[in-house]
mmCIF file of C-alpha atoms in Angstrom:
data_model
loop_
_atom_site.group_PDB
_atom_site.id
_atom_site.type_symbol
_atom_site.label_atom_id
_atom_site.label_comp_id
_atom_site.label_asym_id
_atom_site.label_seq_id
_atom_site.Cartn_x
_atom_site.Cartn_y
_atom_site.Cartn_z
ATOM 1 C CA THR A 797 89.563 -54.361 156.926
ATOM 2 C CA VAL A 798 88.824 -52.440 153.795
ATOM 3 C CA ALA A 799 91.533 -49.875 152.679
ATOM 4 C CA GLY A 800 90.311 -46.589 150.866
ATOM 5 C CA CYS A 801 92.497 -46.342 147.814
ATOM 6 C CA TYR A 802 93.082 -44.102 144.759
ATOM 7 C CA VAL A 803 94.033 -45.728 141.431
ATOM 8 C CA THR A 804 97.090 -43.759 140.189
ATOM 9 C CA ASP A 805 98.165 -45.821 137.133
ATOM 10 C CA GLY A 806 96.498 -48.577 134.994
ATOM 11 C CA HIS A 807 93.364 -50.308 136.332
ATOM 12 C CA LEU A 808 92.336 -52.793 138.958
ATOM 13 C CA GLU A 809 90.607 -56.054 138.189
ATOM 14 C CA ARG A 810 88.942 -58.066 140.915
ATOM 15 C CA ASN A 811 90.668 -61.452 139.910
ATOM 16 C CA ALA A 812 94.166 -60.036 139.751
ATOM 17 C CA LYS A 813 96.788 -60.692 142.382
ATOM 18 C CA ILE A 814 97.854 -57.902 144.731
ATOM 19 C CA ARG A 815 100.929 -57.127 146.874
ATOM 20 C CA LEU A 816 101.102 -54.643 149.711
ATOM 21 C CA LEU A 817 104.322 -52.608 150.202
ATOM 22 C CA ARG A 818 105.259 -50.898 153.432
ATOM 23 C CA ASP A 819 108.366 -48.766 153.333
ATOM 24 C CA ASP A 820 109.189 -50.549 149.976
ATOM 25 C CA VAL A 821 109.057 -53.951 151.533
ATOM 26 C CA VAL A 822 106.446 -56.621 150.521
ATOM 27 C CA VAL A 823 104.324 -57.416 153.659
ATOM 28 C CA PHE A 824 101.523 -59.265 151.712
ATOM 29 C CA ASP A 825 101.195 -61.038 148.416
ATOM 30 C CA GLY A 826 98.020 -62.714 147.530
ATOM 31 C CA LYS A 827 94.439 -62.102 146.507
ATOM 32 C CA MET A 828 91.724 -59.455 147.062
ATOM 33 C CA ALA A 829 88.870 -60.346 149.160
ATOM 34 C CA SER A 830 86.793 -57.400 147.913
ATOM 35 C CA LEU A 831 86.896 -54.652 145.424
ATOM 36 C CA ARG A 832 84.147 -51.882 145.970
ATOM 37 C CA ARG A 833 83.298 -48.408 144.483
ATOM 38 C CA PHE A 834 81.049 -46.653 147.078
ATOM 39 C CA LYS A 835 78.876 -49.480 148.348
ATOM 40 C CA ASP A 836 78.922 -51.678 145.150
ATOM 41 C CA ASP A 837 81.021 -54.706 144.489
ATOM 42 C CA VAL A 838 82.685 -54.166 141.187
ATOM 43 C CA LYS A 839 84.925 -56.189 138.887
ATOM 44 C CA GLU A 840 87.140 -53.324 137.690
ATOM 45 C CA VAL A 841 88.207 -49.692 138.728
ATOM 46 C CA GLN A 842 89.931 -47.402 136.211
ATOM 47 C CA SER A 843 92.827 -44.999 136.848
ATOM 48 C CA GLY A 844 91.816 -41.773 138.521
ATOM 49 C CA TYR A 845 89.044 -43.203 140.729
ATOM 50 C CA GLU A 846 88.868 -44.068 144.385
ATOM 51 C CA CYS A 847 87.886 -47.684 145.594
ATOM 52 C CA GLY A 848 87.839 -49.890 148.636
ATOM 53 C CA ILE A 849 90.143 -53.042 148.680
ATOM 54 C CA GLY A 850 89.844 -55.865 151.160
ATOM 55 C CA LEU A 851 92.725 -58.485 151.269
ATOM 56 C CA GLU A 852 92.224 -62.212 151.730
ATOM 57 C CA GLY A 853 93.642 -63.316 155.115
ATOM 58 C CA PHE A 854 95.396 -59.987 155.862
ATOM 59 C CA GLN A 855 93.995 -57.100 158.128
ATOM 60 C CA ASP A 856 97.043 -55.067 159.107
ATOM 61 C CA ILE A 857 96.600 -52.196 156.508
ATOM 62 C CA LYS A 858 98.031 -48.935 157.624
ATOM 63 C CA PRO A 859 98.088 -45.295 156.223
ATOM 64 C CA GLY A 860 100.753 -44.923 153.573
ATOM 65 C CA ASP A 861 100.883 -48.592 152.503
ATOM 66 C CA VAL A 862 101.098 -48.954 148.552
ATOM 67 C CA PHE A 863 99.134 -51.662 146.647
ATOM 68 C CA GLU A 864 100.477 -53.061 143.466
ATOM 69 C CA VAL A 865 98.075 -55.183 141.381
ATOM 70 C CA TYR A 866 99.424 -57.612 138.772
ATOM 71 C CA GLN A 867 98.319 -60.454 136.671
ATOM 72 C CA MET A 868 100.288 -63.671 135.995
ATOM 73 C CA GLU A 869 100.365 -64.797 132.451
ATOM 74 C CA GLU A 870 101.707 -68.177 131.034
ATOM 75 C CA VAL A 871 103.932 -67.598 128.110
ATOM 76 C CA ALA A 872 105.027 -70.568 125.910
ATOM 77 C CA ALA A 873 108.843 -71.232 125.950
ATOM 78 C CA GLU A 874 110.733 -70.481 122.810
ATOM 79 C CA LEU A 875 113.696 -72.488 121.589
#
């Protein structure tokens, strides 16, 4: 299943992690299976554009669901 989406803030990167919120509850947290603009696979989509997102191992996407895309960074511990 591919969800039609509109990027409202920031940008999406294909290799980022994604979580799906339904009624402010996280129902999926994992990887994107696909990121598309029209029929083309893309690596990035900027704010203000539409795209299609497929999730890896999750198909139960419904109208009104919210995606949050994030990246994990390792930060060195400070003493």
